[in-house]
């Protein structure tokens, strides 16, 4: 998670899990947890200013963050309680902010073994349930373009991507899956586009997984980063040329993808030209996945890395000459 001055990460280097900020201008690491408070979690960074939202002790808070790098670096947080989570609900996943900055999504365990998608008004704290089901779901996330629209992930081997909105008429399917098709790690991009990875299993254990884009209005799906399969290839060899996570940059110029070997590439949104950005950030078969993301200006890719033997957070700049061509 990142805005223009800070890159946010969670760390337990102080002996407890807490949020820290990497000051991009100076390279310093600062602790963001207010003194004397319980650990916060389930955070999301706002796309509309220097603030983030966190959950703590069944309540949701807004952190307004001020960064000063002239002279001695200072990072100040002004906290505001938004509201409480209703007693019949318990949060299970990270918050997300809608495109107008007016609501947060709440992914919850509900009563009677049910699961609930709800929204919280950022100004008043009022909570409104949108969808309730007995089937599990994950990856609840507001659209970056439509303030009333939420995507969530269902069963990846039946129908992974679903949409629901404030009307209460949903949910409805996004990208109707065929039998045996793998769909995973969907992510909102610009306009009405969603990126995801997917393809078909081969030989029962090898996967041909492309980096794809789907338009939520037309249901048109296209490949922007091709995977590969050949019968003679080992599972490790095939995995090196297929994609597992995808994330588009906020300008609409690039889509980044990572694979099971920790290789990271970006693809030109217009030409689909592949540019290998960096490699070696995971050992095949073990270790954290990079799970690529972007800064708010599309200047660098943020990812998890085990290149140095630890689950680190790394940044890879996009070369200037790539962006000017």
XYZ file of C-alpha atoms in Angstrom:
325
model
C 0.000 0.000 0.000
C 1.362 3.379 -0.887
C 0.690 7.052 -1.424
C 3.148 9.635 -2.729
C 5.236 9.993 0.471
C 4.903 6.666 2.277
C 4.881 2.981 1.462
C 2.913 1.083 4.097
C 3.739 -2.396 5.371
C 3.090 -4.575 8.385
C 6.037 -5.741 10.469
C 6.739 -7.561 13.734
C 10.329 -6.318 14.132
C 9.371 -4.510 17.350
C 7.958 -7.690 18.876
C 4.357 -7.135 17.865
C 2.591 -6.897 14.542
C 2.074 -3.255 13.577
C 1.993 -0.918 10.600
C 5.135 0.883 9.505
C 5.819 3.439 6.809
C 8.783 3.598 4.461
C 9.525 7.270 3.690
C 10.214 7.223 -0.037
C 12.142 10.510 -0.027
C 14.679 9.508 2.654
C 14.622 5.704 2.931
C 13.655 5.852 6.623
C 11.278 3.401 8.299
C 8.807 4.786 10.827
C 6.380 3.097 13.210
C 2.778 4.204 12.712
C 1.080 2.531 15.658
C -0.130 5.203 18.110
C 1.359 4.710 21.594
C -0.836 2.989 24.148
C -3.298 1.576 21.625
C -4.122 -1.978 20.628
C -2.683 -3.237 17.358
C -4.573 -2.129 14.258
C -5.240 -4.356 11.257
C -7.143 -4.872 7.976
C -5.824 -1.555 6.646
C -6.362 0.088 3.277
C -4.729 3.256 1.960
C -7.008 5.892 0.484
C -6.730 6.638 -3.216
C -7.921 10.191 -2.532
C -5.344 11.691 -0.152
C -2.829 11.030 2.598
C -4.957 8.851 4.827
C -5.594 5.210 5.576
C -8.323 3.225 7.274
C -7.734 0.558 9.916
C -9.751 -1.704 12.195
C -9.072 -2.006 15.922
C -11.114 -3.652 18.675
C -14.331 -3.915 16.612
C -14.146 -0.333 15.408
C -12.959 1.346 12.207
C -10.677 4.393 12.264
C -9.355 6.959 9.820
C -5.681 7.923 10.081
C -4.850 11.299 8.549
C -1.109 11.234 7.879
C 1.224 14.195 7.519
C 4.792 13.622 6.289
C 7.507 16.272 6.586
C 10.944 15.519 5.156
C 12.620 18.919 5.341
C 15.131 18.868 8.195
C 14.326 16.047 10.613
C 11.762 13.654 9.155
C 8.426 13.750 10.957
C 5.354 11.589 10.398
C 2.238 12.638 12.292
C -1.073 10.777 12.534
C -4.426 12.300 13.468
C -6.897 9.542 14.306
C -10.680 9.722 13.962
C -13.064 6.952 14.929
C -15.494 6.330 12.086
C -17.789 3.782 13.697
C -18.276 0.412 15.349
C -18.805 -2.902 13.606
C -22.324 -4.197 14.500
C -22.240 -6.885 17.221
C -23.659 -9.558 14.902
C -20.748 -9.095 12.457
C -16.993 -9.691 12.731
C -14.462 -8.477 10.185
C -12.560 -11.151 8.285
C -10.659 -9.283 5.520
C -9.086 -5.925 4.759
C -11.222 -2.848 4.253
C -11.458 -1.168 0.830
C -12.511 2.386 -0.029
C -14.975 3.230 -2.801
C -14.063 5.525 -5.681
C -15.810 8.592 -4.244
C -14.240 8.236 -0.798
C -17.644 7.909 0.887
C -17.859 4.219 1.905
C -15.678 1.357 3.104
C -16.375 -2.296 2.341
C -16.749 -4.715 5.253
C -16.117 -8.411 4.605
C -17.649 -10.175 7.597
C -18.574 -13.367 9.328
C -22.249 -13.040 10.138
C -24.800 -14.776 12.355
C -25.953 -18.382 11.907
C -22.860 -19.487 9.943
C -23.475 -16.882 7.264
C -21.096 -14.469 5.573
C -21.938 -10.826 4.933
C -20.705 -8.072 2.641
C -21.571 -4.701 4.161
C -20.553 -1.060 3.699
C -19.724 1.627 6.271
C -20.359 5.329 5.668
C -17.005 7.075 6.214
C -18.593 10.232 7.634
C -21.316 8.800 9.884
C -20.125 5.243 10.608
C -23.516 3.825 9.636
C -23.327 0.208 8.430
C -25.508 -1.247 5.685
C -25.488 -4.969 4.744
C -25.501 -5.602 0.986
C -25.286 -9.358 0.586
C -25.571 -12.402 2.844
C -24.737 -16.017 1.970
C -23.803 -19.357 3.488
C -21.119 -19.859 0.844
C -17.627 -18.577 1.561
C -16.114 -15.652 -0.305
C -12.922 -13.586 -0.259
C -11.133 -10.634 -1.935
C -13.991 -8.176 -1.358
C -13.023 -4.913 -3.089
C -14.726 -1.723 -4.222
C -14.438 -0.669 -7.873
C -11.863 2.053 -8.602
C -14.337 3.711 -10.959
C -17.915 3.050 -9.791
C -18.655 4.069 -6.181
C -21.571 1.654 -5.737
C -19.964 -1.502 -7.149
C -18.124 -4.297 -5.290
C -16.356 -7.380 -6.640
C -15.708 -10.505 -4.597
C -14.247 -13.958 -5.158
C -16.287 -17.135 -4.851
C -15.227 -20.723 -5.553
C -12.340 -20.492 -8.040
C -13.175 -23.885 -9.599
C -16.831 -23.028 -10.187
C -17.260 -19.276 -10.561
C -14.547 -17.056 -9.110
C -15.567 -13.472 -9.903
C -18.858 -11.915 -8.786
C -20.275 -8.382 -8.634
C -22.753 -6.853 -6.179
C -23.901 -3.241 -5.785
C -25.998 -0.961 -3.612
C -29.210 -1.877 -5.451
C -29.457 -5.258 -3.758
C -30.223 -6.998 -7.073
C -26.946 -8.935 -7.177
C -24.819 -10.803 -7.154
C -24.084 -11.489 -10.815
C -21.242 -13.255 -12.565
C -18.189 -11.584 -14.076
C -16.322 -13.624 -16.725
C -18.335 -16.834 -16.822
C -15.942 -19.706 -16.229
C -15.836 -22.843 -18.343
C -15.461 -26.299 -16.757
C -11.845 -26.819 -15.684
C -10.895 -23.167 -16.085
C -8.737 -21.588 -13.373
C -9.419 -17.945 -12.442
C -7.490 -16.266 -9.635
C -6.264 -13.028 -8.052
C -8.654 -10.567 -9.656
C -7.963 -6.853 -9.223
C -9.769 -3.690 -10.320
C -7.913 -1.567 -12.862
C -8.889 1.638 -14.731
C -12.361 2.365 -16.079
C -14.495 -0.772 -16.211
C -11.567 -3.193 -16.487
C -10.480 -5.972 -14.140
C -7.170 -7.849 -14.326
C -6.822 -11.488 -13.302
C -4.757 -14.585 -13.996
C -6.058 -17.852 -15.346
C -6.061 -20.677 -17.833
C -6.390 -24.442 -17.726
C -4.670 -27.193 -15.810
C -2.553 -29.559 -17.899
C -1.606 -33.122 -16.995
C -3.338 -32.704 -13.651
C -0.568 -30.614 -12.069
C 0.843 -28.152 -14.618
C -1.031 -24.909 -15.243
C -1.152 -22.677 -18.296
C -2.005 -19.316 -16.723
C -2.269 -16.102 -18.718
C -2.505 -12.541 -17.444
C -5.929 -11.339 -18.599
C -8.253 -8.331 -18.684
C -12.052 -8.447 -18.608
C -14.475 -5.569 -19.277
C -17.311 -5.676 -16.743
C -19.787 -4.115 -19.193
C -19.176 -6.227 -22.295
C -17.749 -9.372 -20.612
C -15.040 -9.264 -23.280
C -11.886 -10.991 -22.029
C -8.461 -10.710 -23.625
C -4.931 -11.853 -22.860
C -2.387 -9.132 -22.179
C 0.408 -11.395 -20.871
C 0.533 -14.881 -22.391
C 1.504 -17.945 -20.395
C 2.872 -21.123 -21.959
C 2.630 -24.914 -21.847
C 4.496 -27.744 -23.537
C 4.105 -31.436 -22.660
C 7.833 -32.054 -22.181
C 8.255 -29.229 -19.664
C 8.514 -29.985 -15.971
C 6.125 -28.308 -13.554
C 8.929 -25.965 -12.496
C 9.837 -25.058 -16.082
C 6.218 -24.402 -17.043
C 5.647 -22.320 -13.908
C 8.464 -19.970 -14.880
C 6.484 -18.801 -17.929
C 3.038 -18.510 -16.376
C 1.440 -15.861 -14.184
C -0.135 -15.992 -10.755
C -0.835 -12.376 -9.669
C -1.724 -9.334 -11.756
C -2.140 -5.646 -10.992
C -2.593 -2.695 -13.367
C -0.951 0.660 -12.736
C -3.207 3.660 -11.925
C -2.404 5.461 -15.194
C -3.610 2.629 -17.436
C -0.197 2.231 -19.118
C 1.061 -1.043 -17.609
C -0.074 -4.316 -16.076
C 2.398 -6.111 -13.804
C 2.466 -9.856 -13.208
C 4.489 -12.287 -11.093
C 5.099 -16.025 -11.301
C 5.880 -18.953 -8.980
C 9.640 -18.348 -9.325
C 9.413 -14.735 -8.201
C 9.862 -13.295 -11.677
C 8.125 -9.974 -12.281
C 7.263 -8.472 -15.674
C 5.199 -5.553 -16.902
C 3.076 -5.558 -20.053
C 2.240 -2.560 -22.209
C -1.549 -2.061 -22.115
C -1.687 -1.037 -25.786
C 0.823 -3.370 -27.445
C 1.028 -6.199 -24.833
C 4.838 -5.992 -25.143
C 6.458 -7.840 -22.248
C 9.324 -6.269 -20.309
C 11.036 -8.384 -17.640
C 11.522 -6.133 -14.622
C 13.288 -8.356 -12.074
C 13.673 -12.055 -11.174
C 14.590 -14.449 -8.376
C 12.279 -13.225 -5.619
C 10.917 -16.647 -4.684
C 12.061 -20.261 -4.658
C 9.704 -22.453 -6.667
C 7.501 -24.509 -4.352
C 8.108 -22.473 -1.203
C 8.182 -18.937 0.100
C 5.919 -15.917 -0.093
C 4.489 -14.844 -3.431
C 5.441 -11.356 -4.686
C 1.770 -10.262 -5.064
C 2.675 -7.237 -7.182
C 1.191 -3.775 -6.624
C 1.890 -0.170 -7.646
C 2.497 3.247 -6.157
C -0.238 5.816 -6.748
C 1.570 7.424 -9.706
C 2.569 4.274 -11.593
C 6.307 4.920 -11.227
C 7.335 1.692 -9.504
C 6.164 -1.821 -8.683
C 5.889 -2.933 -5.037
C 6.187 -6.626 -4.145
C 7.154 -9.219 -1.563
C 10.586 -10.779 -2.008
C 12.639 -13.617 -0.523
C 15.701 -12.737 -2.602
C 17.732 -12.109 0.575
C 16.273 -15.049 2.503
C 13.604 -13.074 4.360
C 10.030 -12.032 3.482
C 11.010 -8.471 2.539
C 9.099 -5.679 0.825
C 10.854 -4.367 -2.292
C 10.417 -1.644 -4.905
C 11.408 -1.825 -8.582
C 11.464 1.446 -10.521
C 10.102 1.525 -14.057
C 13.021 2.658 -16.273
C 12.398 6.115 -17.709
C 13.133 4.970 -21.236
C 10.331 2.378 -21.014
C 7.758 5.023 -20.105
C 8.787 7.449 -22.867
C 8.578 4.975 -25.739
